Short mmCIF file of C-alpha atoms in Angstrom, two decimals:
data_model
loop_
_atom_site.label_atom_id
_atom_site.label_comp_id
_atom_site.label_asym_id
_atom_site.label_seq_id
_atom_site.Cartn_x
_atom_site.Cartn_y
_atom_site.Cartn_z
CA MET A 20 -68.50 26.08 23.86
CA PRO A 21 -67.44 25.97 20.13
CA PRO A 22 -69.15 23.43 17.95
CA ALA A 23 -67.40 20.09 17.42
CA SER A 24 -66.60 20.90 13.79
CA SER A 25 -64.71 24.05 14.86
CA ARG A 26 -62.69 22.11 17.49
CA LEU A 27 -61.80 19.51 14.82
CA ARG A 28 -60.56 22.19 12.41
CA ARG A 29 -58.35 23.73 15.11
CA ARG A 30 -56.87 20.36 16.08
CA SER A 31 -56.22 19.49 12.42
CA GLY A 32 -54.58 22.84 11.84
CA LEU A 33 -52.35 22.32 14.89
CA ARG A 34 -51.28 18.91 13.69
CA PHE A 35 -50.49 20.35 10.22
CA ALA A 36 -48.45 23.22 11.69
CA LEU A 37 -46.43 20.85 13.87
CA ALA A 38 -45.70 18.59 10.91
CA LEU A 39 -44.09 21.33 8.81
CA PRO A 40 -40.72 21.52 10.64
CA VAL A 41 -40.54 17.72 10.81
CA LEU A 42 -40.97 17.48 7.04
CA GLY A 43 -38.29 20.15 6.64
CA LEU A 44 -35.85 18.07 8.69
CA LEU A 45 -36.52 14.95 6.66
CA ALA A 46 -36.32 16.60 3.23
CA PRO A 47 -32.96 16.30 1.45
CA ALA A 48 -30.81 19.42 1.36
CA VAL A 49 -30.96 21.38 -1.88
CA ALA A 50 -27.52 21.74 -3.47
CA ALA A 51 -26.39 25.35 -3.42
CA GLN A 52 -24.39 26.62 -6.39
CA GLU A 53 -21.98 29.54 -6.40
CA ARG A 54 -20.45 31.15 -9.46
CA LEU A 55 -17.04 32.76 -9.01
CA THR A 56 -14.52 34.44 -11.30
CA ILE A 57 -10.72 34.14 -11.20
CA SER A 58 -8.72 36.71 -13.17
CA GLY A 59 -5.11 36.20 -14.19
CA GLY A 60 -2.97 34.38 -16.71
CA LYS A 61 -2.03 31.67 -14.18
CA VAL A 62 -4.73 30.07 -12.06
CA ALA A 63 -4.84 27.24 -9.49
CA ILE A 64 -7.94 25.54 -8.06
CA TYR A 65 -7.89 23.29 -4.98
CA ASN A 66 -10.62 20.94 -3.75
CA LEU A 67 -10.39 17.89 -1.48
CA ALA A 68 -13.45 15.97 -2.71
CA GLY A 69 -15.82 16.09 -5.64
CA ARG A 70 -16.09 15.81 -9.38
CA THR A 71 -14.41 18.32 -11.67
CA SER A 72 -15.51 19.19 -15.19
CA VAL A 73 -13.40 21.53 -17.33
CA GLU A 74 -15.01 23.16 -20.36
CA ARG A 75 -14.34 25.93 -22.87
CA GLY A 76 -14.94 29.41 -21.49
CA THR A 77 -15.14 32.89 -22.99
CA GLY A 78 -13.68 36.26 -22.09
CA ASN A 79 -10.39 36.55 -20.22
CA ALA A 80 -11.17 35.06 -16.79
CA VAL A 81 -11.75 31.55 -15.46
CA VAL A 82 -15.27 30.95 -14.14
CA VAL A 83 -15.90 28.28 -11.50
CA GLU A 84 -19.35 26.98 -10.60
CA VAL A 85 -19.25 25.34 -7.16
CA THR A 86 -22.02 22.92 -6.12
CA ARG A 87 -21.75 21.77 -2.52
CA GLY A 88 -22.93 18.40 -1.25
CA GLY A 89 -23.17 16.39 1.96
CA ARG A 90 -24.80 17.01 5.33
CA ASP A 91 -22.00 19.42 6.31
CA ALA A 92 -21.85 21.28 3.00
CA ALA A 93 -22.58 24.61 4.71
CA ARG A 94 -19.32 24.30 6.68
CA LEU A 95 -17.19 24.53 3.54
CA ARG A 96 -15.51 27.85 2.83
CA VAL A 97 -14.65 29.01 -0.67
CA GLU A 98 -11.70 31.38 -0.60
CA GLN A 99 -9.86 33.31 -3.30
CA GLY A 100 -6.63 35.23 -3.55
CA PRO A 101 -3.06 34.91 -4.81
CA VAL A 102 -0.84 32.04 -3.68
CA GLY A 103 2.65 32.37 -5.10
CA GLU A 104 2.45 33.31 -8.76
CA ARG A 105 -1.10 32.07 -9.25
CA ALA A 106 -4.56 33.46 -8.63
CA THR A 107 -6.43 30.77 -6.73
CA LEU A 108 -9.78 29.40 -5.71
CA ARG A 109 -9.66 27.09 -2.68
CA VAL A 110 -12.43 25.00 -1.14
CA VAL A 111 -11.46 24.84 2.54
CA TYR A 112 -12.70 21.89 4.61
CA PRO A 113 -13.03 21.79 8.42
CA GLY A 114 -11.54 18.88 10.37
CA ASP A 115 -9.21 16.15 9.22
CA ARG A 116 -11.62 13.24 8.52
CA ILE A 117 -13.67 14.05 5.43
CA ALA A 118 -16.47 11.75 4.25
CA TYR A 119 -17.00 11.54 0.49
CA PRO A 120 -19.32 8.56 -0.18
CA GLN A 121 -18.66 8.62 -3.95
CA GLY A 122 -14.90 8.19 -3.46
CA ASN A 123 -12.75 5.11 -4.03
CA GLY A 124 -11.54 4.50 -0.49
CA ASN A 125 -9.04 6.03 1.86
CA THR A 126 -6.72 8.84 0.68
CA GLU A 127 -4.40 10.69 3.03
CA LEU A 128 -2.53 13.90 2.32
CA ARG A 129 -1.24 17.04 4.01
CA VAL A 130 -3.32 20.17 3.64
CA ARG A 131 -2.13 23.66 4.49
CA ASP A 132 -4.29 26.12 6.45
CA ASP A 133 -5.19 28.06 3.31
CA GLY A 134 -6.67 24.92 1.67
CA THR A 135 -3.76 24.28 -0.69
CA PHE A 136 -1.92 20.99 -0.98
CA GLY A 137 0.70 19.35 -3.16
CA GLY A 138 3.19 21.26 -5.25
CA SER A 139 6.88 20.70 -5.79
CA GLY A 140 8.80 20.33 -2.53
CA ARG A 141 5.79 21.19 -0.36
CA GLY A 142 4.19 17.78 0.16
CA ARG A 143 4.99 17.58 3.90
CA GLU A 144 3.51 20.92 4.87
CA GLY A 145 0.16 21.23 6.64
CA ARG A 146 -2.07 18.99 8.75
CA ARG A 147 -2.74 15.38 7.84
CA VAL A 148 -6.21 14.91 6.31
CA ARG A 149 -7.98 11.71 5.38
CA VAL A 150 -10.70 11.53 2.75
CA ASP A 151 -12.76 8.33 2.91
CA ARG A 152 -16.29 7.09 2.35
CA GLU A 153 -16.97 7.73 6.04
CA GLY A 154 -15.69 10.48 8.31
CA ASP A 155 -16.53 13.19 10.84
CA VAL A 156 -17.36 15.82 8.22
CA GLU A 157 -19.49 14.78 5.25
CA ALA A 158 -18.96 17.40 2.58
CA TRP A 159 -17.75 17.76 -0.99
CA ALA A 160 -17.87 20.26 -3.82
CA ASP A 161 -18.46 19.48 -7.49
CA LEU A 162 -16.76 22.00 -9.77
CA ARG A 163 -17.55 23.13 -13.30
CA VAL A 164 -14.59 25.14 -14.56
CA LEU A 165 -14.87 27.32 -17.68
CA VAL A 166 -11.43 28.10 -19.11
CA PRO A 167 -10.86 30.68 -21.88
CA ALA A 168 -8.12 30.15 -24.44
CA GLY A 169 -4.53 30.86 -23.48
CA ILE A 170 -4.73 30.61 -19.67
CA ASP A 171 -2.51 28.31 -17.60
CA VAL A 172 -4.68 26.40 -15.11
CA GLU A 173 -3.78 23.88 -12.40
CA LEU A 174 -6.62 21.80 -10.96
CA ARG A 175 -5.72 19.85 -7.83
CA VAL A 176 -8.19 17.42 -6.27
CA ALA A 177 -7.63 14.83 -3.53
CA VAL A 178 -10.48 12.45 -4.41
CA GLY A 179 -12.78 12.67 -7.39
CA GLU A 180 -13.12 12.08 -11.10
CA MET A 181 -11.87 14.74 -13.48
CA SER A 182 -12.81 15.48 -17.09
CA ALA A 183 -11.74 18.16 -19.56
CA ARG A 184 -13.02 18.72 -23.08
CA GLY A 185 -12.69 21.31 -25.84
CA VAL A 186 -10.24 23.66 -24.09
CA SER A 187 -7.27 25.50 -25.65
CA ALA A 188 -5.05 26.17 -22.64
CA ASN A 189 -2.23 24.72 -20.57
CA LEU A 190 -3.82 22.34 -18.05
CA LEU A 191 -2.67 20.31 -15.06
CA LEU A 192 -5.29 17.72 -14.05
CA ASP A 193 -4.07 16.33 -10.73
CA THR A 194 -6.02 13.96 -8.49
CA HIS A 195 -4.76 11.66 -5.75
CA SER A 196 -7.56 9.18 -6.46
CA GLY A 197 -9.90 9.24 -9.43
CA ALA A 198 -10.19 8.56 -13.14
CA VAL A 199 -9.27 11.31 -15.61
CA THR A 200 -10.74 11.88 -19.09
CA ALA A 201 -9.19 14.50 -21.39
CA GLU A 202 -10.59 15.03 -24.90
CA GLU A 203 -10.04 17.52 -27.71
CA LEU A 204 -7.56 19.71 -25.83
CA ARG A 205 -4.87 22.03 -27.20
CA GLY A 206 -1.87 23.12 -25.16
CA ARG A 207 0.52 21.60 -22.69
CA ILE A 208 -1.57 18.93 -20.98
CA ARG A 209 -0.34 17.23 -17.81
CA ILE A 210 -2.37 14.47 -16.17
CA ASP A 211 -1.39 13.06 -12.78
CA THR A 212 -3.42 10.57 -10.77
CA GLY A 213 -2.24 8.47 -7.87
CA SER A 214 -4.87 5.83 -8.58
CA GLY A 215 -7.21 5.83 -11.54
CA ASN A 216 -7.52 5.11 -15.26
CA VAL A 217 -6.69 7.79 -17.81
CA LEU A 218 -8.16 8.39 -21.27
CA ALA A 219 -6.55 11.11 -23.39
CA ALA A 220 -7.97 11.56 -26.90
CA GLY A 221 -7.49 14.21 -29.55
CA ILE A 222 -4.72 16.11 -27.75
CA GLU A 223 -2.63 18.68 -29.66
CA GLY A 224 0.51 20.26 -28.22
CA GLU A 225 2.27 18.33 -25.44
CA LEU A 226 0.97 15.44 -23.36
CA ASP A 227 2.41 13.99 -20.15
CA VAL A 228 0.54 11.31 -18.18
CA ASP A 229 1.63 9.98 -14.78
CA THR A 230 -0.36 7.44 -12.79
CA GLY A 231 0.65 5.41 -9.77
CA SER A 232 -1.89 2.72 -10.55
CA GLY A 233 -4.22 2.63 -13.52
CA ASP A 234 -4.46 1.91 -17.23
CA VAL A 235 -3.66 4.64 -19.74
CA VAL A 236 -5.23 4.96 -23.20
CA VAL A 237 -3.99 7.62 -25.62
CA ARG A 238 -5.84 8.11 -28.91
CA ASN A 239 -5.05 10.39 -31.85
CA ALA A 240 -2.53 12.59 -30.08
CA GLN A 241 -0.68 15.10 -32.28
CA VAL A 242 2.09 16.29 -29.98
CA GLY A 243 5.72 17.26 -29.76
CA THR A 244 6.43 15.03 -26.77
CA LEU A 245 4.22 12.18 -25.57
CA GLY A 246 5.17 10.88 -22.13
CA VAL A 247 3.44 8.12 -20.16
CA ASP A 248 4.61 6.88 -16.74
CA THR A 249 2.60 4.36 -14.74
CA GLY A 250 3.63 2.36 -11.70
CA SER A 251 1.13 -0.37 -12.47
CA GLY A 252 -1.14 -0.47 -15.48
CA ALA A 253 -1.37 -1.21 -19.18
CA VAL A 254 -0.59 1.47 -21.77
CA VAL A 255 -2.48 1.57 -25.08
CA LEU A 256 -1.36 4.02 -27.80
CA GLU A 257 -3.65 4.43 -30.80
CA GLY A 258 -2.82 6.65 -33.75
CA PHE A 259 -0.33 9.01 -32.11
CA ARG A 260 2.06 11.36 -33.94
CA ALA A 261 4.94 12.78 -31.92
CA ASP A 262 8.51 13.94 -32.19
CA ALA A 263 9.36 11.80 -29.16
CA LEU A 264 7.56 9.01 -27.29
CA HIS A 265 8.61 8.03 -23.74
CA VAL A 266 6.80 5.22 -21.91
CA ASP A 267 7.78 3.87 -18.48
CA THR A 268 5.69 1.31 -16.64
CA GLY A 269 6.65 -0.64 -13.55
CA SER A 270 4.19 -3.41 -14.33
CA GLY A 271 2.04 -3.48 -17.42
CA GLY A 272 2.17 -4.05 -21.14
CA VAL A 273 2.54 -1.43 -23.87
CA ARG A 274 0.79 -1.84 -27.21
CA GLY A 275 -0.55 0.10 -30.15
CA GLY A 276 0.77 2.08 -33.06
CA GLY A 277 1.75 5.52 -34.25
CA ASP A 278 4.50 7.67 -35.66
CA ALA A 279 7.46 9.18 -33.81
CA GLU A 280 11.10 9.97 -34.59
CA ALA A 281 12.37 8.77 -31.20
CA VAL A 282 10.77 5.96 -29.20
CA GLU A 283 11.82 4.94 -25.70
CA VAL A 284 9.96 2.24 -23.73
CA ASP A 285 10.94 0.85 -20.32
CA THR A 286 8.79 -1.68 -18.49
CA GLY A 287 9.62 -3.74 -15.43
CA SER A 288 7.17 -6.46 -16.41
CA GLY A 289 4.95 -6.62 -19.47
CA ASP A 290 4.89 -7.33 -23.20
CA VAL A 291 5.61 -4.55 -25.69
CA ALA A 292 3.95 -4.60 -29.12
CA LEU A 293 4.22 -1.45 -31.25
CA ASP A 294 3.75 -0.66 -34.94
CA LEU A 295 5.83 2.41 -35.78
CA GLY A 296 5.53 4.84 -38.68
CA ALA A 297 7.65 6.33 -41.45
CA ARG A 298 9.32 9.05 -39.34
CA LEU A 299 10.96 6.48 -37.09
CA LEU A 300 14.67 6.95 -36.44
CA ASN A 301 15.71 5.68 -32.98
CA VAL A 302 14.08 3.00 -30.82
CA THR A 303 15.06 1.79 -27.35
CA VAL A 304 13.04 -0.87 -25.53
CA ASP A 305 14.02 -2.34 -22.15
CA THR A 306 11.81 -4.78 -20.28
CA GLY A 307 12.65 -6.88 -17.24
CA SER A 308 10.21 -9.58 -18.23
CA GLY A 309 8.13 -9.65 -21.38
CA SER A 310 8.22 -10.28 -25.11
CA VAL A 311 8.87 -7.41 -27.52
CA THR A 312 7.38 -7.14 -31.02
CA LEU A 313 8.22 -4.11 -33.18
CA GLY A 314 6.70 -3.40 -36.56
CA VAL A 315 8.84 -0.95 -38.56
CA PRO A 316 8.44 0.62 -42.03
CA GLU A 317 9.81 -1.32 -44.99
CA THR A 318 12.23 1.50 -45.75
CA TYR A 319 13.51 1.76 -42.18
CA GLY A 320 17.29 1.59 -41.74
CA ALA A 321 19.14 1.16 -38.46
CA ARG A 322 21.94 -0.47 -36.57
CA ILE A 323 20.26 -3.01 -34.32
CA THR A 324 21.19 -4.66 -31.04
CA LEU A 325 18.89 -7.32 -29.57
CA GLU A 326 19.52 -9.06 -26.24
CA THR A 327 17.43 -11.50 -24.21
CA ALA A 328 18.45 -13.63 -21.24
CA SER A 329 15.75 -16.15 -22.07
CA GLY A 330 13.88 -16.11 -25.38
CA ASP A 331 14.09 -16.25 -29.17
CA LEU A 332 15.40 -13.53 -31.52
CA ASP A 333 13.72 -13.01 -34.88
CA VAL A 334 14.34 -10.27 -37.47
CA ASN A 335 12.01 -10.53 -40.47
CA LEU A 336 13.93 -7.93 -42.50
CA PRO A 337 17.00 -8.05 -44.76
CA LEU A 338 19.81 -8.03 -42.22
CA GLN A 339 23.57 -7.77 -42.37
CA VAL A 340 24.65 -9.72 -39.32
CA VAL A 341 27.64 -8.43 -37.40
CA ARG A 342 27.39 -10.79 -34.44
CA ARG A 343 24.95 -13.49 -33.51
CA GLY A 344 24.82 -15.62 -30.37
CA GLN A 345 22.25 -17.62 -28.50
CA ASP A 346 20.95 -14.60 -26.64
CA ALA A 347 22.20 -11.62 -28.65
CA LEU A 348 22.14 -10.24 -32.18
CA GLU A 349 23.87 -7.25 -33.76
CA GLY A 350 23.59 -6.10 -37.33
CA THR A 351 22.37 -3.51 -39.82
CA ILE A 352 19.13 -3.17 -41.74
CA GLY A 353 18.77 -0.80 -44.67
CA ASP A 354 21.02 2.24 -44.66
CA GLY A 355 21.81 1.90 -40.94
CA ARG A 356 20.92 5.54 -40.29
CA GLY A 357 18.89 4.96 -37.13
CA ARG A 358 19.43 2.98 -33.97
CA LEU A 359 17.26 0.12 -32.66
CA ALA A 360 18.11 -1.51 -29.32
CA VAL A 361 15.97 -4.04 -27.44
CA ASP A 362 16.87 -5.72 -24.14
CA THR A 363 14.60 -8.09 -22.23
CA GLY A 364 15.41 -10.18 -19.20
CA SER A 365 12.94 -12.85 -20.22
CA GLY A 366 10.96 -12.94 -23.47
CA ASN A 367 11.09 -13.22 -27.24
CA ILE A 368 12.14 -10.31 -29.48
CA THR A 369 10.66 -9.90 -32.96
CA VAL A 370 11.39 -7.13 -35.46
CA ARG A 371 9.24 -7.21 -38.59
CA ARG A 372 7.82 -5.10 -41.38
CA LYS A 373 4.57 -3.35 -40.53
#
């Protein structure tokens, strides 16, 4: 019979061997990263859930680093190949109830069998998928996208924050739900989020921002056209320079300052307060409910028309009055070269020197 010490060593070794698989089951899964290359002048990337970071790349191809997460991460498929005119990378999810715990609640959309979604005129194609904090399949993919100069890239995400910095390329940053940050970009930049705040700073080229719900802040944009459209949310414009500014908000104020030849602002409900620069020529402001304050250059000249159903009218500039009533004012300031028209259903209107 073996000595007691030998029996003890064997029993201890058995207990240690049995514990190994248990510890393996309890240990958190290690995130697996894949590095893929997409060649082509036009690229599209699709992912239902996860964070996306866009950075400057080198060479002539887009590089995507994919880091999977969630208990079902291994069930994700990463596919590549052309779809329409674009070379694509698509993260394909199984099932139609996706759990992404870092998300902002329930988002539903239609997803085609190849993992693509969205696109003009194609929104009703595919199966209906819901991305929520809980679901049958817990999986997501965080993407780091390296974009060389001169490539046209569309990034489409259902749920997840997006950021882009230091890239010289045409970009579409499109998320159904998630905040978007875009900084120091050159090119035609389009930002579209169904729900989430947007910060765009240091953009050169063209900038178009569309959000269903969320505040928009634009800083130091040097662009040909600056467009902002939000269903609900405040718009803050700081130090922009543009040929044309277009702002449309269903509910939310517009404030800030910058320089543009043509300014057009339409808000269903919200105050408008803008200081405008020396290039200013034409201004149109229409708000259903809200006061309007415009600061214009001292040398600015325009034919002006101000109308309010309920509110005061005040022009703190030398003015040749053509017609003045209780709720309307027409006249000319300076050389009358430009055109300034303001209409508010309820609110005061003030035009003053900057």
